[in-house]
PDB file of C-alpha atoms and ligand atoms in Angstrom:
ATOM      1  CA  MET E   1     -13.894   1.815  -7.766  1.00 42.00           C
ATOM      2  CA  THR E   2     -12.886  -0.942 -10.162  1.00 49.00           C
ATOM      3  CA  GLN E   3      -9.408  -0.793 -11.504  1.00 72.00           C
ATOM      4  CA  PRO E   4      -8.864  -2.806 -14.685  1.00 82.00           C
ATOM      5  CA  GLU E   5      -5.123  -2.330 -14.104  1.00 87.00           C
ATOM      6  CA  ILE E   6      -5.239  -4.400 -10.921  1.00 91.00           C
ATOM      7  CA  ALA E   7      -6.980  -7.305 -12.671  1.00 93.00           C
ATOM      8  CA  LYS E   8      -4.562  -7.166 -15.588  1.00 93.00           C
ATOM      9  CA  ASN E   9      -1.449  -6.931 -13.397  1.00 94.00           C
ATOM     10  CA  LEU E  10      -2.508  -9.711 -11.037  1.00 96.00           C
ATOM     11  CA  LYS E  11      -3.106 -12.033 -13.981  1.00 95.00           C
ATOM     12  CA  ALA E  12       0.215 -11.033 -15.572  1.00 95.00           C
ATOM     13  CA  HIS E  13       2.283 -11.624 -12.404  1.00 96.00           C
ATOM     14  CA  ARG E  14       0.552 -14.936 -11.795  1.00 97.00           C
ATOM     15  CA  THR E  15       1.157 -16.073 -15.371  1.00 96.00           C
ATOM     16  CA  ASN E  16       4.772 -14.917 -15.173  1.00 95.00           C
ATOM     17  CA  LEU E  17       5.405 -17.198 -12.183  1.00 96.00           C
ATOM     18  CA  SER E  18       3.094 -19.969 -13.450  1.00 97.00           C
ATOM     19  CA  TRP E  19       1.180 -19.726 -10.176  1.00 97.00           C
ATOM     20  CA  SER E  20      -2.253 -21.363 -10.052  1.00 96.00           C
ATOM     21  CA  LEU E  21      -5.014 -19.609  -8.098  1.00 96.00           C
ATOM     22  CA  THR E  22      -4.489 -22.225  -5.364  1.00 97.00           C
ATOM     23  CA  LYS E  23      -0.755 -21.475  -5.170  1.00 97.00           C
ATOM     24  CA  THR E  24      -1.440 -17.709  -5.242  1.00 97.00           C
ATOM     25  CA  ALA E  25      -3.972 -18.058  -2.413  1.00 97.00           C
ATOM     26  CA  ALA E  26      -1.412 -19.973  -0.340  1.00 98.00           C
ATOM     27  CA  GLU E  27       1.322 -17.371  -0.962  1.00 97.00           C
ATOM     28  CA  THR E  28      -0.808 -14.264  -0.389  1.00 96.00           C
ATOM     29  CA  GLY E  29      -3.335 -15.369   2.223  1.00 96.00           C
ATOM     30  CA  VAL E  30      -6.127 -14.066  -0.034  1.00 97.00           C
ATOM     31  CA  SER E  31      -8.813 -16.633  -0.858  1.00 97.00           C
ATOM     32  CA  LYS E  32      -8.945 -18.287  -4.250  1.00 97.00           C
ATOM     33  CA  ALA E  33     -12.508 -17.018  -4.714  1.00 96.00           C
ATOM     34  CA  MET E  34     -11.474 -13.415  -4.013  1.00 96.00           C
ATOM     35  CA  LEU E  35      -8.432 -13.658  -6.309  1.00 96.00           C
ATOM     36  CA  GLY E  36     -10.672 -14.976  -9.097  1.00 95.00           C
ATOM     37  CA  GLN E  37     -13.166 -12.138  -8.570  1.00 95.00           C
ATOM     38  CA  ILE E  38     -10.390  -9.533  -8.687  1.00 94.00           C
ATOM     39  CA  GLU E  39      -8.925 -11.006 -11.868  1.00 94.00           C
ATOM     40  CA  ARG E  40     -12.306 -11.090 -13.574  1.00 93.00           C
ATOM     41  CA  GLY E  41     -12.938  -7.481 -12.553  1.00 89.00           C
ATOM     42  CA  GLU E  42     -15.943  -8.507 -10.432  1.00 91.00           C
ATOM     43  CA  SER E  43     -14.517  -7.174  -7.194  1.00 88.00           C
ATOM     44  CA  SER E  44     -12.215  -4.270  -6.414  1.00 85.00           C
ATOM     45  CA  PRO E  45      -9.857  -5.222  -3.596  1.00 90.00           C
ATOM     46  CA  THR E  46      -9.422  -3.258  -0.399  1.00 89.00           C
ATOM     47  CA  ILE E  47      -6.020  -1.695   0.041  1.00 89.00           C
ATOM     48  CA  ALA E  48      -5.306  -4.267   2.781  1.00 90.00           C
ATOM     49  CA  THR E  49      -6.020  -7.096   0.327  1.00 93.00           C
ATOM     50  CA  LEU E  50      -3.899  -5.447  -2.329  1.00 93.00           C
ATOM     51  CA  TRP E  51      -0.988  -5.218   0.108  1.00 94.00           C
ATOM     52  CA  LYS E  52      -1.364  -8.912   0.979  1.00 95.00           C
ATOM     53  CA  ILE E  53      -1.177  -9.746  -2.714  1.00 96.00           C
ATOM     54  CA  ALA E  54       1.900  -7.569  -3.279  1.00 96.00           C
ATOM     55  CA  THR E  55       3.636  -9.061  -0.231  1.00 95.00           C
ATOM     56  CA  GLY E  56       2.827 -12.633  -1.326  1.00 96.00           C
ATOM     57  CA  PHE E  57       4.367 -11.959  -4.727  1.00 96.00           C
ATOM     58  CA  HIS E  58       7.369 -10.170  -3.124  1.00 95.00           C
ATOM     59  CA  LEU E  59       6.556  -7.153  -5.282  1.00 96.00           C
ATOM     60  CA  PRO E  60       6.002  -3.446  -4.547  1.00 96.00           C
ATOM     61  CA  LEU E  61       2.438  -2.097  -4.490  1.00 95.00           C
ATOM     62  CA  THR E  62       2.939  -0.138  -7.698  1.00 93.00           C
ATOM     63  CA  ALA E  63       3.440  -3.431  -9.543  1.00 94.00           C
ATOM     64  CA  PHE E  64      -0.355  -3.768  -9.223  1.00 93.00           C
ATOM     65  CA  ILE E  65      -1.948  -0.333  -9.390  1.00 88.00           C
ATOM     66  CA  GLN E  66      -2.381   2.151 -12.196  1.00 71.00           C
ATOM     67  CA  ALA E  67       0.384   4.495 -13.277  1.00 69.00           C
ATOM     68  CA  PRO E  68       0.839   7.707 -11.283  1.00 67.00           C
ATOM     69  CA  SER E  69      -1.938  10.242 -11.709  1.00 66.00           C
ATOM     70  CA  PRO E  70      -0.363  13.214  -9.944  1.00 63.00           C
ATOM     71  CA  ASN E  71      -3.508  15.265  -9.404  1.00 71.00           C
ATOM     72  CA  GLU E  72      -5.905  12.572  -8.364  1.00 78.00           C
ATOM     73  CA  PHE E  73      -6.265  10.513  -5.226  1.00 83.00           C
ATOM     74  CA  MET E  74      -7.397   6.965  -5.979  1.00 82.00           C
ATOM     75  CA  HIS E  75     -10.420   5.876  -3.976  1.00 81.00           C
ATOM     76  CA  PHE E  76     -10.417   2.459  -2.372  1.00 79.00           C
ATOM     77  CA  LYS E  77     -12.996   0.714  -0.219  1.00 75.00           C
ATOM     78  CA  ASN E  78     -13.434   1.915   3.372  1.00 72.00           C
ATOM     79  CA  GLY E  79     -12.771   5.499   2.281  1.00 75.00           C
ATOM     80  CA  ILE E  80      -9.041   4.949   1.780  1.00 80.00           C
ATOM     81  CA  ARG E  81      -7.566   7.528  -0.565  1.00 89.00           C
ATOM     82  CA  PHE E  82      -4.013   7.758  -1.840  1.00 90.00           C
ATOM     83  CA  LYS E  83      -2.060   8.599  -4.944  1.00 90.00           C
ATOM     84  CA  THR E  84       1.193   7.310  -6.370  1.00 91.00           C
ATOM     85  CA  LEU E  85       3.872   9.986  -6.572  1.00 92.00           C
ATOM     86  CA  PHE E  86       6.692   7.727  -7.755  1.00 92.00           C
ATOM     87  CA  ALA E  87       6.193   4.171  -9.010  1.00 92.00           C
ATOM     88  CA  PHE E  88       8.699   1.584  -7.807  1.00 94.00           C
ATOM     89  CA  ASP E  89      12.261   2.235  -8.983  1.00 95.00           C
ATOM     90  CA  PRO E  90      14.299  -0.976  -9.267  1.00 95.00           C
ATOM     91  CA  ILE E  91      17.622   0.822  -8.671  1.00 95.00           C
ATOM     92  CA  LEU E  92      16.519   2.885  -5.668  1.00 96.00           C
ATOM     93  CA  LYS E  93      14.096   0.158  -4.501  1.00 97.00           C
ATOM     94  CA  THR E  94      11.567   2.727  -3.369  1.00 97.00           C
ATOM     95  CA  GLU E  95       8.078   3.888  -4.273  1.00 96.00           C
ATOM     96  CA  MET E  96       6.242   6.908  -2.902  1.00 95.00           C
ATOM     97  CA  PHE E  97       2.632   7.744  -2.142  1.00 95.00           C
ATOM     98  CA  ALA E  98       0.554  10.556  -0.697  1.00 95.00           C
ATOM     99  CA  HIS E  99      -2.231   9.446   1.659  1.00 95.00           C
ATOM    100  CA  TYR E 100      -5.348  11.353   2.611  1.00 95.00           C
ATOM    101  CA  LEU E 101      -6.984  10.549   5.943  1.00 95.00           C
ATOM    102  CA  GLU E 102     -10.484  11.734   6.766  1.00 94.00           C
ATOM    103  CA  PRO E 103     -11.111  13.031  10.298  1.00 95.00           C
ATOM    104  CA  HIS E 104     -10.792  10.112  12.759  1.00 96.00           C
ATOM    105  CA  GLN E 105     -10.061   7.648   9.961  1.00 95.00           C
ATOM    106  CA  SER E 106      -7.693   4.790  10.733  1.00 94.00           C
ATOM    107  CA  GLN E 107      -6.079   2.097   8.652  1.00 93.00           C
ATOM    108  CA  LEU E 108      -4.260  -0.972   9.942  1.00 93.00           C
ATOM    109  CA  SER E 109      -1.814  -2.928   7.810  1.00 93.00           C
ATOM    110  CA  ALA E 110      -0.447  -6.444   8.026  1.00 93.00           C
ATOM    111  CA  ALA E 111       3.328  -6.888   7.868  1.00 95.00           C
ATOM    112  CA  HIS E 112       4.947  -6.113   4.516  1.00 96.00           C
ATOM    113  CA  ASP E 113       7.782  -8.206   3.117  1.00 95.00           C
ATOM    114  CA  ASN E 114      11.013  -8.769   5.081  1.00 95.00           C
ATOM    115  CA  GLY E 115      13.111  -5.628   5.462  1.00 97.00           C
ATOM    116  CA  VAL E 116      10.449  -3.206   4.246  1.00 98.00           C
ATOM    117  CA  THR E 117      10.851   0.193   5.910  1.00 98.00           C
ATOM    118  CA  GLU E 118       8.479   3.147   5.637  1.00 98.00           C
ATOM    119  CA  ASP E 119       9.066   6.875   5.943  1.00 98.00           C
ATOM    120  CA  ILE E 120       6.166   9.154   6.864  1.00 98.00           C
ATOM    121  CA  VAL E 121       6.207  12.931   6.416  1.00 98.00           C
ATOM    122  CA  VAL E 122       3.102  14.831   7.501  1.00 98.00           C
ATOM    123  CA  LEU E 123       2.040  17.562   5.061  1.00 98.00           C
ATOM    124  CA  THR E 124      -1.295  18.639   6.524  1.00 97.00           C
ATOM    125  CA  GLY E 125      -2.877  18.066   9.921  1.00 98.00           C
ATOM    126  CA  GLU E 126      -1.875  15.504  12.532  1.00 98.00           C
ATOM    127  CA  VAL E 127      -1.308  11.777  12.193  1.00 98.00           C
ATOM    128  CA  GLU E 128      -0.569   8.867  14.489  1.00 98.00           C
ATOM    129  CA  ILE E 129       1.477   5.923  13.286  1.00 98.00           C
ATOM    130  CA  LEU E 130       1.433   2.472  14.879  1.00 98.00           C
ATOM    131  CA  ALA E 131       5.116   1.597  14.688  1.00 97.00           C
ATOM    132  CA  ALA E 132       6.821  -1.267  16.521  1.00 93.00           C
ATOM    133  CA  GLY E 133       3.694  -1.724  18.650  1.00 94.00           C
ATOM    134  CA  LYS E 134       3.278   1.901  19.773  1.00 97.00           C
ATOM    135  CA  TRP E 135       1.203   4.800  18.407  1.00 98.00           C
ATOM    136  CA  VAL E 136       3.512   7.719  17.629  1.00 98.00           C
ATOM    137  CA  TYR E 137       2.016  11.222  17.324  1.00 98.00           C
ATOM    138  CA  LEU E 138       3.180  13.415  14.419  1.00 98.00           C
ATOM    139  CA  GLN E 139       2.180  16.948  13.567  1.00 98.00           C
ATOM    140  CA  THR E 140       2.565  18.880  10.302  1.00 98.00           C
ATOM    141  CA  GLY E 141       6.204  18.763   9.196  1.00 98.00           C
ATOM    142  CA  ASP E 142       7.133  15.812  11.419  1.00 98.00           C
ATOM    143  CA  ALA E 143       8.718  12.677   9.990  1.00 98.00           C
ATOM    144  CA  LEU E 144       9.031   9.073  11.137  1.00 98.00           C
ATOM    145  CA  ARG E 145      10.902   6.051   9.798  1.00 98.00           C
ATOM    146  CA  PHE E 146       9.680   2.669  11.040  1.00 98.00           C
ATOM    147  CA  PRO E 147      10.011  -1.064  10.314  1.00 97.00           C
ATOM    148  CA  ALA E 148       6.986  -2.108   8.236  1.00 98.00           C
ATOM    149  CA  ASP E 149       7.734  -5.835   8.101  1.00 97.00           C
ATOM    150  CA  GLN E 150       5.454  -6.151  11.134  1.00 97.00           C
ATOM    151  CA  PRO E 151       1.844  -5.040  11.713  1.00 96.00           C
ATOM    152  CA  HIS E 152       1.487  -1.259  11.662  1.00 97.00           C
ATOM    153  CA  GLY E 153      -1.136   1.431  11.203  1.00 97.00           C
ATOM    154  CA  TYR E 154      -2.061   5.000  10.391  1.00 97.00           C
ATOM    155  CA  ARG E 155      -4.749   7.168  11.973  1.00 96.00           C
ATOM    156  CA  ASN E 156      -6.004  10.712  12.092  1.00 97.00           C
ATOM    157  CA  PRO E 157      -6.862  11.582  15.716  1.00 97.00           C
ATOM    158  CA  THR E 158      -8.385  14.956  14.830  1.00 97.00           C
ATOM    159  CA  SER E 159     -11.581  16.367  13.308  1.00 97.00           C
ATOM    160  CA  LEU E 160      -9.683  17.882  10.366  1.00 97.00           C
ATOM    161  CA  PRO E 161      -8.335  16.033   7.305  1.00 95.00           C
ATOM    162  CA  ALA E 162      -4.704  14.929   7.258  1.00 96.00           C
ATOM    163  CA  ILE E 163      -2.320  14.286   4.382  1.00 97.00           C
ATOM    164  CA  PHE E 164       1.023  12.507   4.649  1.00 98.00           C
ATOM    165  CA  HIS E 165       3.726  11.324   2.294  1.00 98.00           C
ATOM    166  CA  ASN E 166       4.721   7.673   2.523  1.00 98.00           C
ATOM    167  CA  ILE E 167       8.011   6.425   1.078  1.00 98.00           C
ATOM    168  CA  MET E 168       8.309   2.642   0.901  1.00 98.00           C
ATOM    169  CA  HIS E 169      11.807   1.102   0.971  1.00 98.00           C
ATOM    170  CA  TYR E 170      12.351  -2.508  -0.189  1.00 98.00           C
ATOM    171  CA  PRO E 171      16.073  -3.069   0.519  1.00 96.00           C
ATOM    172  CA  LEU E 172      15.872  -6.874   0.252  1.00 96.00           C
ATOM    173  CA  LEU E 173      13.676  -7.029  -2.844  1.00 93.00           C
ATOM    174  CA  LYS E 174      15.352  -8.907  -5.679  1.00 87.00           C
ATOM    175  CA  THR E 175      15.092  -7.031  -8.955  1.00 77.00           C
ATOM    176  CA  PRO E 176      16.005  -8.435 -12.359  1.00 69.00           C
TER     177      PRO E 176
HETATM  178 MN1  LIG Y   1       2.428  -0.040   5.179  1.00 71.25          MN
END
C-alpha cells in the first residue's frame, strides 16, 4: 500500500529542519536511496523503516502516517496491520494504536527514542512481547508496560488471530 501522506510528511519534516537526504540518512539509518523513493511515492516503507525515520527525527509515528481511520486497519508490508486510535497529543505525549497479528506472525522493532515506554493491552487472543530481552506471555485482558528505547518485539504464538492495543509514551520528547 502506498501512502501519499507518508511521502508528504517526510518531505515536510525534512524541509522544516533543512535536512538534506544525506543528513536524514545519517540521522535515521535509512539509506538515501530509500528515503528518496519514499518521498517520490515510488516505495512504501515497512513499518520498521517508518519507525527508524520517526526515531531519527525525534518524532512520534503519527507525525508520518495518515490521520486516524477508526474502522480500518492500515496494511503495511510483511502483513503488518494496525490502526491509529489517537494521534500524538503534545500535552499528554502519547499516541495509541491497535495492532492485528495473524496466527504465528511476529514483528521485531529497533529501539525507539530515549525514554519511550509502551503499554500493551491484549483485546483478542494471546500475544508475546519481547521486553527487556525476555519474551513475556500475555493472554486476553492482560497488560504490560515495558521500556521501548531498546530492541523489542511482538508475536502471536497461536493459530488464531490476536489484537492488542499499544499506547506509546514519549516523556522526553520536546514539543513546541
Ligand atoms: Mn515499538
